[in-house]
Phi, psi and omega in degrees: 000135189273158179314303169322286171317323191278346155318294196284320190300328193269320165281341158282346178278207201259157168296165172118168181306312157355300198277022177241341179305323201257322163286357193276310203293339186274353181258298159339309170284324179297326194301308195275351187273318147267048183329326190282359185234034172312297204273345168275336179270324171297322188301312157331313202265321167336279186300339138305315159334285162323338208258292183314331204269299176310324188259307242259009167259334160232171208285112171240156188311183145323287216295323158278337161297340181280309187328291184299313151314350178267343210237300198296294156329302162311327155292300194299359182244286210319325196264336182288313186267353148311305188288348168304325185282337174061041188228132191290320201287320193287344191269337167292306155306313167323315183305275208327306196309299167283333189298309188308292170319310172334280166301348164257017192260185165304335179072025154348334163208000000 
C-alpha cells in the first residue's frame, strides 16, 4: 500500500478511532517497506497513536471526530505530495510545515 492509498482509504472512512487504528498500522507498515521515508511516517503513526490512546475509550461529538479527521487529512496530503516530489529539501519543509502547524493547533492528538 502506497501513502497515497493509505490518504484515500483514510479520508473515505468514517471519523472515530477505528480509522486512526488503521492508520497507525498502515504507517507502521510504511516504516518498514519505506525506510527512506521513515519520518514522515513516524509522525503520522505518533499522531494516530496518540489519537487512539486519548479517545477510544471516551464518548467524543460527530463533530470533533469530523474535525479532526479534517485536521488530520490536511497533514497526510501536505506530506502525500511532498513525497510525490520526491525532493528530499522540499519533503523536509513539508515535515517542519505539519510540525508548525501542529504546534499552533489544539494538539488533540
Amino acid at each position: 500500500m502506497t501513502f497515497t492509498e493509505v490518504v484515500n482509504t483514510f479520508a473515505d472512512s468514517l471519523p472515530g478511532t477505528d480509522s486512526y487504528v488503521k492508520l497507525r498500522k498502515a504507517m507502521q507498515k510504511l516504516i518498514h517497506e519505506d525506510p527512506n521515508n521513515a519520518s514522515v511516517y513516524f509522525l503520522i503513526f505518533g499522531f494516530a497513536r496518540t489519537y487512539v490512546m486519548l479517545y477510544e475509550d471516551q464518548e467524543v461529538s460527530p463533530q470533533f471526530a469530523e474535525d479532526n479527521q479534517k485536521l488530520m487529512l490536511s497533514y497526510l496530503k501536505i506530506l502525500d505530495e511532498a513525497l510525490k516530489k520526491a525532493d528530499g529539501a522540499y519533503l523536509y519543509q513539508a515535515l517542519n510545515r505539519v510540525i508548525n502547524e501542529y504546534e499552533n493547533s489544539k494538539k488533540v492528538f
